[in-house]
Amino acid sequence: MLLSAVTFIPLAGVLAILFVGAKNENLIRIITLVTGLADLAASLLLWTGFNDATAEMQFVERIPWISGWGAEYYMGIDGISLLMVILTTVTCVICYLATWTAIERNVKEFNIAMLVLQTAMIGVFCALDFLLFYVFWEMMLIPMYLLIGVWGGKRRIYATVKFFIYTMAGSVLMLLAILVLYFEYHSRTGVYTFDILKYYGLGLDPVLAYGLFLCFFIAFAIKVPVFPFHTWLPDAHVEAPTAGSVILAGVLLKMGTYGFLRFSLPLFPEAAQAAAWWISWLALIGIVYGALVAMVQEDIKKLVAYSSVSHLGFVVLGTFAFNLRGIEGGVMQMINHGISTGALFLIVGILYERRHTREIGEYGGITRIMPKFAVVFMIVTLSSIGLPLTNGFVGEFMILLGVFEANKIYAAVAATGVIFGAVYMLWMFQRVMFGEVTNEKNKNLPDLTTREFVYMTPLIVLIFVLGVYPNPVIKKMEASVKHLVTVVEKKGACCPPSAHAAENAPAPGVPATDGHEHHAMESVPHTDGHADHTATEEKRD
Amino acid sequence: MGGMLWLIVLLPLMGAAVNGFFGKNLPKPAVYAVALGSTGLSFALAVLAFMELVAMPADARVVNNVIYDWITAGDLNVAVNFLLDPLSGLWMLVVTGVGFLIHVYSVGYMSHDRTFWKFFSYLNLFMFSMLMLVLGGNFLLMFIGWEGVGLCSYLLIGYDYHRTAAAVAGKKAFVMNRIGDFGFILAIMLIFVVFGTLDYHGVFSQAHEKLVAGGTVVTAITLLLFLGATGKSAQIPLYTWLPDAMEGPTPVSALIHAATMVTAGVYMLCRTSILFNMAPFTMTVVAVIGCATAVFAATIGLFQKDIKRVLAYSTVSQLGYMFMACGVGAYVAAAFHVMTHAFFKACLFLGSGSVIHSMGGEQNMEKMGALKKHMPQTYWTFLISTLAIAGIFPFAGFFSKDEILAETFGSGHTALWVIATVAAGVTAFYMFRAVFLTFHGKSRVDHEVEHHLHESPYVMTLPLIILAFLATVGGFLGIPIIEGANVLHNFLGPVFAQGAEHAAEHGGGHSLELELGLMGLSLGVAITGIALAYYFFLKNPAAAERMQKSYQGIHTLVFNKYYIDELYDWLFTRPIVRASREILHKIVDVQIIDGLVNGVASFFMGLSSVARRLQSGLIRDYALTMAVAFVLLAGFYLWGGR
């Protein structure tokens, strides 16, 4: 129940808001914030209740949903999804605080969109049924389109359309791949199921597997975004309101890298290994290219957006190193990027609310005018460039180490990104914050307000806590990542397909553990493997 | 004592935190008390810890103190542990001792500063990072300290952030250091892959069993480490940030850019001497780069007008000596020179700060002269330190520099020895040029500055006097020739013993006559340098001007630092920025990729304008569509569905 509660508490908030008049904006904001806090509290219960000794899915809930199709309401989390869920709940609370005054029109609709988005995002991380996953995935996109398209900047329509085209292209490919898997599974076992875990180790035909891997890869690569699928990101970020940018950078981009971990690697280990070399190169290009292009941006928000391309290149690179440190570092970096880049977008928002511009050239010497803000900005900048004892270092180092173990050249190229990262961040910081105050309009900017201080503080604390003592977080995902690594190694390197077939072979003695079966499409005439049903209900909870 | 090590490291951090968070609202004395109290206490504890270390038997002087596990991922386990042995002990004393004195000095120097609390907070943070670097018991902790001192350097160089030059210099320092760090981090990874651990003990005890001496792996590791060292310790090719770092307040130049941080590279080489000794190729590279830097920077120092820039280039040059020493396996000599250099160079910088303070911010030596009578304490301490750096007996620099030269000669690198000896003469020349231009001769001071001239307050001169005293007697720790009198050798020896077969060969191997001869020679070279400086800048200044005129081309070249900054700008900075802006952003991103996406979009828009005709709103059309679809579907089920 807990997992469903975490997922759907935001929708309860939506329900409450529906009963409030649109004029009563503060009440709406308070409801949203309280909902966010309640959800955060609930997600922390997940953290405390989580058993980090096992890679099994936990807090599992299964209810038949569309039994004719074998679709279930099937939710559960492992260590990786746990961390992503908490990242989401934390980010959302901070966003609700950050948009208190930034959004002035259609406040009711805005808050509803945000809350729906939160449910969808959590759902994506928890769904273990492909159809359910896909529903959450699409559900997440709609509020995001609206956030950019309704509350966005001047070129919001262009940005929304671009975002739409990119993500729809990805979604369609993914849906296609899911359906192929669905029918492929049926043709082998005679069972219709959307159970994601059952698709693991299917031992697909290599060509088919590579094709399906590509479909998933493009869908996720667009989300991440991996070079060259990244050009929607700067536009979306620049046009999105601050909260939209924070959610986009903090959580939405992680859908892509999470997708690699949950689907691409375990579903198609051979294909993933065969494709690793060019994906690694795309990631490396992203790291260097993102950093170089970030360097020459005149718009702070665009600069941060391109820096995301660079940072997430690290995550992808670590993921496709297929070893413990690479993947753990990748997950750490997903969290760190959420914190640091989320914080950077908040900082840009703070500046924008005061001056209504994001041009670097419009600023200069802000340190003297906003000293508290300067400290916060500096800490976040240092975290973004991965200074030791901040969170950024731990993830980057683990990734580099993992990649180094897999391929020294990749690690050396990636490490140059560390240099460029310092260049573009410090250069931007210098131009915005240092020097004399040359622009009259900047002379009377107010320093951080209490509310701004309140929502920046947890991020600053997290930056240091994760930098100084990351082990509790690493421990939560250790078993899950280890399991993932063995799955990829075992399936990819040596074992012939027959090994997988054996796993799916009839084992009559094993009863169904969850008390219901997939009487999937029994009317379909050529269901000959009927006896397999119960056998394929392996123990998983 | 086990409990004290972490306190030595942590006290400055606590000071930094208190002043950083609350300093703005604290009264001035309280800020001073926090800053000086934390570093002073740290120094006192360091002395105690050091005394206990000395009391231990000579071959068992190692304290390893594990605090907690920092990162655990699979078989990677990095702890936070502190390691005290003679090597880190020496550095710890220098860092806390000189650091404390410079804190004291800063009380006077920064007394008019608006945000002095911030300054002290940064300075304390620097102490924390530097102690982390020195006392950390594994490579990753060293790296934390390494990056931490880089950060503090960045913050403190750009302390007057409203001056663009300061902000730019800070960024330059950070970025150039990052280029070095690129090598360091790759070295760390290579070490982990080879050894499966990053702990010093684990790595060094397995070095001979896991690595082939002279092999590619150990050469790669050491070259990468050395790349890191060239960044932090301002060696060719990454030295250009250090002169620019003089934009920072002078106590910062003294503490970070002379006495402590820039010696981190030397510490790294000493710490990993076992690995370096296994890589003869790297050793040669280190020795050559060190020697080249020593002479190259010394020549730039010849014509600089800014007193702090002269000192900066002399720092680069002296660091070159230390690396040359490491390169010939004379680690003790390198450490020795680090120590004496910390004394005399900190004193020189603080002295220049005292002058600048008195001159109302003027740094150009052409606007100085005859300051001796106005500020006698500053003058005498400055003179003593200059004698030390010039290598005049019996000041500290004489012993340490002589040991380096003797070891270089003994190792058979005769060419390096010749160059380094000449560079020593050049050093004596330009350092005395600075003394004569600043303190002697006729006053060239501006009129309104003239009557503000004053000796600095005691809080500033007292550290000068202590440092000058140390610069006088510090050399006695390493007296050569007399058997057993070289205290430092006996103390540090065991640290380098493991890989020292080759170092020991030339250690004390040469004859008394030779050693005395070498000493006499280097003394002679130094005195010649001083005499020339006396002639050109005091006795007959017209001759200096004539020389400058007749060699105008060379003068311009050297005065402009051989245009190395411009070369780097032209070779790296501009092409990268231009290519990023004009090609990557404007062409690849905007035209190619976005062009493709927009093309796809307009294709579908075109398609949908066709599709729109299907929705004609006429029932007849829909009926037709349905009929066609039905036929197709039926056909699919009948024939294709099998």
CSV table of C-alpha atoms in Angstrom, one decimal, chain B residues 34-325:
chain,number,residue,atom,x,y,z
B,34,VAL,CA,38.6,32.3,16.0
B,35,ALA,CA,41.0,32.4,13.1
B,36,LEU,CA,44.2,32.7,15.0
B,37,GLY,CA,42.9,30.4,17.8
B,38,SER,CA,42.0,27.6,15.5
B,39,THR,CA,45.3,27.7,13.6
B,40,GLY,CA,47.4,28.4,16.7
B,41,LEU,CA,45.8,25.4,18.5
B,42,SER,CA,46.3,23.3,15.4
B,43,PHE,CA,50.0,24.3,15.3
B,44,ALA,CA,50.4,23.5,19.1
B,45,LEU,CA,48.8,20.1,18.6
B,46,ALA,CA,51.0,19.5,15.5
B,47,VAL,CA,54.1,20.3,17.6
B,48,LEU,CA,52.9,17.8,20.3
B,49,ALA,CA,52.2,15.1,17.7
B,50,PHE,CA,55.5,15.8,16.1
B,51,MET,CA,57.4,15.4,19.4
B,52,GLU,CA,55.7,12.1,20.1
B,53,LEU,CA,56.6,11.0,16.6
B,54,VAL,CA,60.3,11.9,17.2
B,55,ALA,CA,60.2,10.0,20.5
B,56,MET,CA,59.3,6.8,18.7
B,57,PRO,CA,62.0,4.5,17.4
B,58,ALA,CA,63.5,5.7,14.2
B,59,ASP,CA,62.3,2.9,12.0
B,60,ALA,CA,58.7,2.7,13.4
B,61,ARG,CA,57.7,6.4,13.0
B,62,VAL,CA,54.3,5.8,11.4
B,63,VAL,CA,50.9,6.6,12.9
B,64,ASN,CA,47.9,5.6,10.8
B,65,ASN,CA,44.6,6.8,12.1
B,66,VAL,CA,41.4,5.6,10.5
B,67,ILE,CA,38.4,7.9,11.1
B,68,TYR,CA,35.6,6.4,8.9
B,69,ASP,CA,34.8,4.7,5.6
B,70,TRP,CA,34.2,7.4,3.0
B,71,ILE,CA,33.3,5.6,-0.2
B,72,THR,CA,32.6,1.9,-0.4
B,73,ALA,CA,31.7,0.4,-3.7
B,74,GLY,CA,32.4,-3.2,-4.2
B,75,ASP,CA,36.1,-3.8,-3.5
B,76,LEU,CA,36.8,-0.1,-3.6
B,77,ASN,CA,37.0,1.1,-0.1
B,78,VAL,CA,38.3,4.6,0.6
B,79,ALA,CA,38.6,5.5,4.2
B,80,VAL,CA,39.2,8.9,5.8
B,81,ASN,CA,42.5,8.1,7.5
B,82,PHE,CA,45.4,10.3,8.5
B,83,LEU,CA,49.0,9.3,8.3
B,84,LEU,CA,51.8,10.8,10.3
B,85,ASP,CA,55.3,9.9,9.5
B,86,PRO,CA,58.5,12.0,9.3
B,87,LEU,CA,57.6,13.3,5.8
B,88,SER,CA,54.1,14.4,6.5
B,89,GLY,CA,55.2,15.5,10.0
B,90,LEU,CA,57.7,17.9,8.5
B,91,TRP,CA,55.2,19.3,6.1
B,92,MET,CA,52.6,19.5,8.8
B,93,LEU,CA,54.9,21.6,11.0
B,94,VAL,CA,55.8,24.0,8.1
B,95,VAL,CA,52.1,24.4,7.1
B,96,THR,CA,50.8,25.0,10.6
B,97,GLY,CA,53.8,27.0,11.8
B,98,VAL,CA,54.2,29.3,8.8
B,99,GLY,CA,50.5,29.4,8.3
B,100,PHE,CA,50.0,30.6,11.9
B,101,LEU,CA,52.6,33.3,11.5
B,102,ILE,CA,50.9,34.5,8.3
B,103,HIS,CA,47.5,34.5,10.0
B,104,VAL,CA,49.1,36.8,12.6
B,105,TYR,CA,50.5,39.1,10.0
B,106,SER,CA,47.2,39.2,8.2
B,107,VAL,CA,45.6,40.8,11.2
B,108,GLY,CA,47.7,43.9,10.5
B,109,TYR,CA,47.7,43.7,6.7
B,110,MET,CA,43.9,43.2,6.3
B,111,SER,CA,43.0,45.6,9.1
B,112,HIS,CA,41.3,48.1,6.7
B,113,ASP,CA,39.5,45.4,4.8
B,114,ARG,CA,35.7,45.5,4.7
B,115,THR,CA,35.2,41.7,4.6
B,116,PHE,CA,38.2,40.6,6.7
B,117,TRP,CA,36.0,37.8,8.3
B,118,LYS,CA,35.6,36.3,4.8
B,119,PHE,CA,39.4,36.5,4.2
B,120,PHE,CA,40.1,34.7,7.4
B,121,SER,CA,37.5,32.1,6.7
B,122,TYR,CA,39.1,31.4,3.4
B,123,LEU,CA,42.6,31.3,4.9
B,124,ASN,CA,41.4,28.8,7.5
B,125,LEU,CA,39.8,26.7,4.9
B,126,PHE,CA,43.0,26.7,3.0
B,127,MET,CA,44.8,25.4,6.1
B,128,PHE,CA,42.3,22.6,6.4
B,129,SER,CA,42.7,21.6,2.8
B,130,MET,CA,46.5,21.7,2.9
B,131,LEU,CA,46.6,19.6,6.1
B,132,MET,CA,44.2,17.2,4.4
B,133,LEU,CA,46.6,17.0,1.5
B,134,VAL,CA,49.6,16.4,3.7
B,135,LEU,CA,48.1,14.1,6.4
B,136,GLY,CA,45.6,12.2,4.3
B,137,GLY,CA,46.5,8.5,4.3
B,138,ASN,CA,45.4,7.6,0.8
B,139,PHE,CA,45.5,9.0,-2.7
B,140,LEU,CA,41.9,10.2,-2.8
B,141,LEU,CA,42.3,12.2,0.4
B,142,MET,CA,45.4,13.8,-1.1
B,143,PHE,CA,43.3,14.6,-4.1
B,144,ILE,CA,40.6,16.2,-1.8
B,145,GLY,CA,43.2,18.4,-0.3
B,146,TRP,CA,44.7,19.0,-3.7
B,147,GLU,CA,41.4,20.3,-5.1
B,148,GLY,CA,40.6,22.1,-1.8
B,149,VAL,CA,43.8,24.1,-1.9
B,150,GLY,CA,43.1,24.9,-5.5
B,151,LEU,CA,39.7,26.2,-4.5
B,152,CYS,CA,41.0,28.4,-1.8
B,153,SER,CA,43.7,29.6,-4.1
B,154,TYR,CA,40.9,30.5,-6.6
B,155,LEU,CA,38.9,32.2,-3.9
B,156,LEU,CA,41.8,34.2,-2.5
B,157,ILE,CA,43.4,35.2,-5.7
B,158,GLY,CA,40.0,36.6,-6.7
B,159,TYR,CA,39.5,38.0,-3.3
B,160,ASP,CA,39.1,41.6,-4.7
B,161,TYR,CA,36.5,40.2,-7.0
B,162,HIS,CA,35.4,43.6,-8.3
B,163,ARG,CA,38.8,43.9,-10.0
B,164,THR,CA,38.5,42.0,-13.2
B,165,ALA,CA,42.2,41.2,-13.3
B,166,ALA,CA,41.9,39.4,-9.9
B,167,ALA,CA,38.8,37.5,-10.9
B,168,VAL,CA,40.4,36.4,-14.2
B,169,ALA,CA,43.7,35.4,-12.5
B,170,GLY,CA,41.7,33.3,-10.0
B,171,LYS,CA,40.0,31.5,-12.8
B,172,LYS,CA,43.2,31.0,-14.7
B,173,ALA,CA,44.8,29.4,-11.7
B,174,PHE,CA,41.9,27.0,-11.2
B,175,VAL,CA,41.7,25.9,-14.8
B,176,MET,CA,45.4,25.4,-15.2
B,177,ASN,CA,45.4,23.4,-12.0
B,178,ARG,CA,42.5,21.3,-13.4
B,179,ILE,CA,44.6,20.4,-16.4
B,180,GLY,CA,47.2,19.0,-13.9
B,181,ASP,CA,44.4,17.3,-12.0
B,182,PHE,CA,43.4,15.5,-15.1
B,183,GLY,CA,46.7,13.7,-14.9
B,184,PHE,CA,46.4,13.1,-11.2
B,185,ILE,CA,43.0,11.6,-11.4
B,186,LEU,CA,44.0,9.3,-14.2
B,187,ALA,CA,47.0,8.3,-12.2
B,188,ILE,CA,44.8,7.5,-9.2
B,189,MET,CA,42.6,5.3,-11.4
B,190,LEU,CA,45.5,3.5,-12.8
B,191,ILE,CA,46.9,2.9,-9.4
B,192,PHE,CA,43.6,1.5,-8.3
B,193,VAL,CA,43.3,-0.8,-11.3
B,194,VAL,CA,46.8,-2.1,-10.6
B,195,PHE,CA,46.8,-2.4,-6.8
B,196,GLY,CA,43.1,-2.7,-6.0
B,197,THR,CA,43.5,-0.1,-3.3
B,198,LEU,CA,44.3,3.6,-2.9
B,199,ASP,CA,45.7,3.4,0.5
B,200,TYR,CA,49.4,4.5,0.7
B,201,HIS,CA,50.5,1.5,2.7
B,202,GLY,CA,48.7,-1.0,0.4
B,203,VAL,CA,50.1,0.6,-2.7
B,204,PHE,CA,53.7,1.1,-1.6
B,205,SER,CA,54.1,-2.3,0.1
B,206,GLN,CA,53.0,-4.0,-3.1
B,207,ALA,CA,54.9,-1.7,-5.5
B,208,HIS,CA,57.7,-4.1,-6.2
B,209,GLU,CA,55.6,-7.1,-6.5
B,210,LYS,CA,52.9,-5.6,-8.8
B,211,LEU,CA,55.0,-3.4,-11.0
B,212,VAL,CA,58.0,-4.0,-13.2
B,213,ALA,CA,60.7,-1.4,-12.6
B,214,GLY,CA,61.1,0.7,-15.7
B,215,GLY,CA,57.9,-0.8,-17.2
B,216,THR,CA,55.2,1.1,-19.0
B,217,VAL,CA,52.7,1.0,-16.2
B,218,VAL,CA,54.8,2.6,-13.6
B,219,THR,CA,56.1,5.1,-16.1
B,220,ALA,CA,52.6,6.0,-17.0
B,221,ILE,CA,51.5,6.3,-13.4
B,222,THR,CA,54.4,8.5,-12.5
B,223,LEU,CA,54.2,10.7,-15.6
B,224,LEU,CA,50.5,11.3,-14.9
B,225,LEU,CA,51.3,12.1,-11.2
B,226,PHE,CA,54.0,14.5,-12.4
B,227,LEU,CA,51.5,16.2,-14.7
B,228,GLY,CA,49.4,16.9,-11.6
B,229,ALA,CA,52.5,18.2,-9.9
B,230,THR,CA,53.4,20.6,-12.7
B,231,GLY,CA,49.9,22.2,-12.4
B,232,LYS,CA,50.0,22.7,-8.7
B,233,SER,CA,53.6,23.5,-8.3
B,234,ALA,CA,53.8,25.8,-11.4
B,235,GLN,CA,56.3,24.0,-13.5
B,236,ILE,CA,56.7,24.1,-17.3
B,237,PRO,CA,54.4,24.0,-19.1
B,238,LEU,CA,51.7,24.9,-16.5
B,239,TYR,CA,53.5,27.6,-14.6
B,240,THR,CA,51.9,30.7,-16.1
B,241,TRP,CA,49.1,31.0,-13.5
B,242,LEU,CA,51.5,31.6,-10.6
B,243,PRO,CA,52.8,35.1,-11.6
B,244,ASP,CA,49.2,36.1,-12.3
B,245,ALA,CA,48.2,34.8,-8.9
B,246,MET,CA,50.0,37.8,-7.4
B,247,GLU,CA,46.7,39.6,-7.9
B,248,GLY,CA,45.7,38.1,-4.5
B,249,PRO,CA,46.4,39.9,-1.2
B,250,THR,CA,50.1,39.5,-0.2
B,251,PRO,CA,49.6,37.2,2.8
B,252,VAL,CA,47.9,34.9,0.4
B,253,SER,CA,50.9,35.0,-2.0
B,254,ALA,CA,53.1,34.3,1.0
B,255,LEU,CA,51.1,31.4,2.4
B,256,ILE,CA,49.7,29.7,-0.7
B,257,HIS,CA,51.8,30.8,-3.6
B,258,ALA,CA,55.2,30.5,-1.9
B,259,ALA,CA,55.4,28.6,1.3
B,260,THR,CA,52.8,25.8,1.2
B,261,MET,CA,50.4,25.0,-1.6
B,262,VAL,CA,52.9,25.2,-4.5
B,263,THR,CA,55.1,22.7,-2.7
B,264,ALA,CA,52.3,20.2,-2.8
B,265,GLY,CA,53.7,18.7,-6.0
B,266,VAL,CA,57.1,18.1,-4.3
B,267,TYR,CA,55.3,16.5,-1.4
B,268,MET,CA,53.5,14.2,-3.9
B,269,LEU,CA,56.7,13.1,-5.5
B,270,CYS,CA,58.3,12.5,-2.1
B,271,ARG,CA,55.3,10.6,-0.9
B,272,THR,CA,55.3,8.4,-4.0
B,273,SER,CA,59.1,8.2,-4.2
B,274,ILE,CA,58.9,4.4,-4.3
B,275,LEU,CA,57.0,4.5,-7.6
B,276,PHE,CA,59.2,7.3,-9.0
B,277,ASN,CA,62.3,5.4,-8.2
B,278,MET,CA,61.0,2.5,-10.3
B,279,ALA,CA,60.6,4.8,-13.4
B,280,PRO,CA,63.9,6.1,-14.5
B,281,PHE,CA,62.4,7.7,-17.6
B,282,THR,CA,60.0,9.7,-15.5
B,283,MET,CA,62.9,10.7,-13.2
B,284,THR,CA,64.8,12.1,-16.1
B,285,VAL,CA,61.8,14.0,-17.2
B,286,VAL,CA,61.3,15.4,-13.7
B,287,ALA,CA,64.9,16.5,-13.4
B,288,VAL,CA,65.0,18.1,-16.8
B,289,ILE,CA,61.7,19.9,-16.4
B,290,GLY,CA,62.7,21.1,-12.9
B,291,CYS,CA,66.1,22.4,-14.2
B,292,ALA,CA,64.5,24.0,-17.2
B,293,THR,CA,61.9,25.7,-15.1
B,294,ALA,CA,64.6,26.9,-12.6
B,295,VAL,CA,66.6,28.7,-15.3
B,296,PHE,CA,63.7,29.8,-17.4
B,297,ALA,CA,61.8,31.5,-14.6
B,298,ALA,CA,65.0,33.0,-13.2
B,299,THR,CA,65.6,34.8,-16.5
B,300,ILE,CA,62.1,36.2,-16.5
B,301,GLY,CA,62.7,37.4,-13.0
B,302,LEU,CA,65.6,39.6,-14.3
B,303,PHE,CA,63.5,42.4,-15.8
B,304,GLN,CA,60.2,42.4,-13.8
B,305,LYS,CA,59.3,45.8,-12.3
B,306,ASP,CA,56.6,44.6,-10.0
B,307,ILE,CA,58.2,43.4,-6.7
B,308,LYS,CA,55.7,40.6,-6.2
B,309,ARG,CA,56.2,39.4,-9.7
B,310,VAL,CA,59.9,39.1,-9.1
B,311,LEU,CA,59.2,37.0,-6.1
B,312,ALA,CA,56.7,34.9,-8.0
B,313,TYR,CA,59.2,34.0,-10.7
B,314,SER,CA,61.8,33.3,-8.1
B,315,THR,CA,59.2,30.9,-6.5
B,316,VAL,CA,58.7,29.1,-9.8
B,317,SER,CA,62.4,28.9,-10.2
B,318,GLN,CA,63.1,27.6,-6.7
B,319,LEU,CA,60.3,25.0,-7.2
B,320,GLY,CA,62.2,23.9,-10.2
B,321,TYR,CA,65.2,23.2,-8.0
B,322,MET,CA,63.1,21.1,-5.8
B,323,PHE,CA,61.8,19.0,-8.7
B,324,MET,CA,65.3,18.7,-10.1
B,325,ALA,CA,66.3,17.3,-6.7
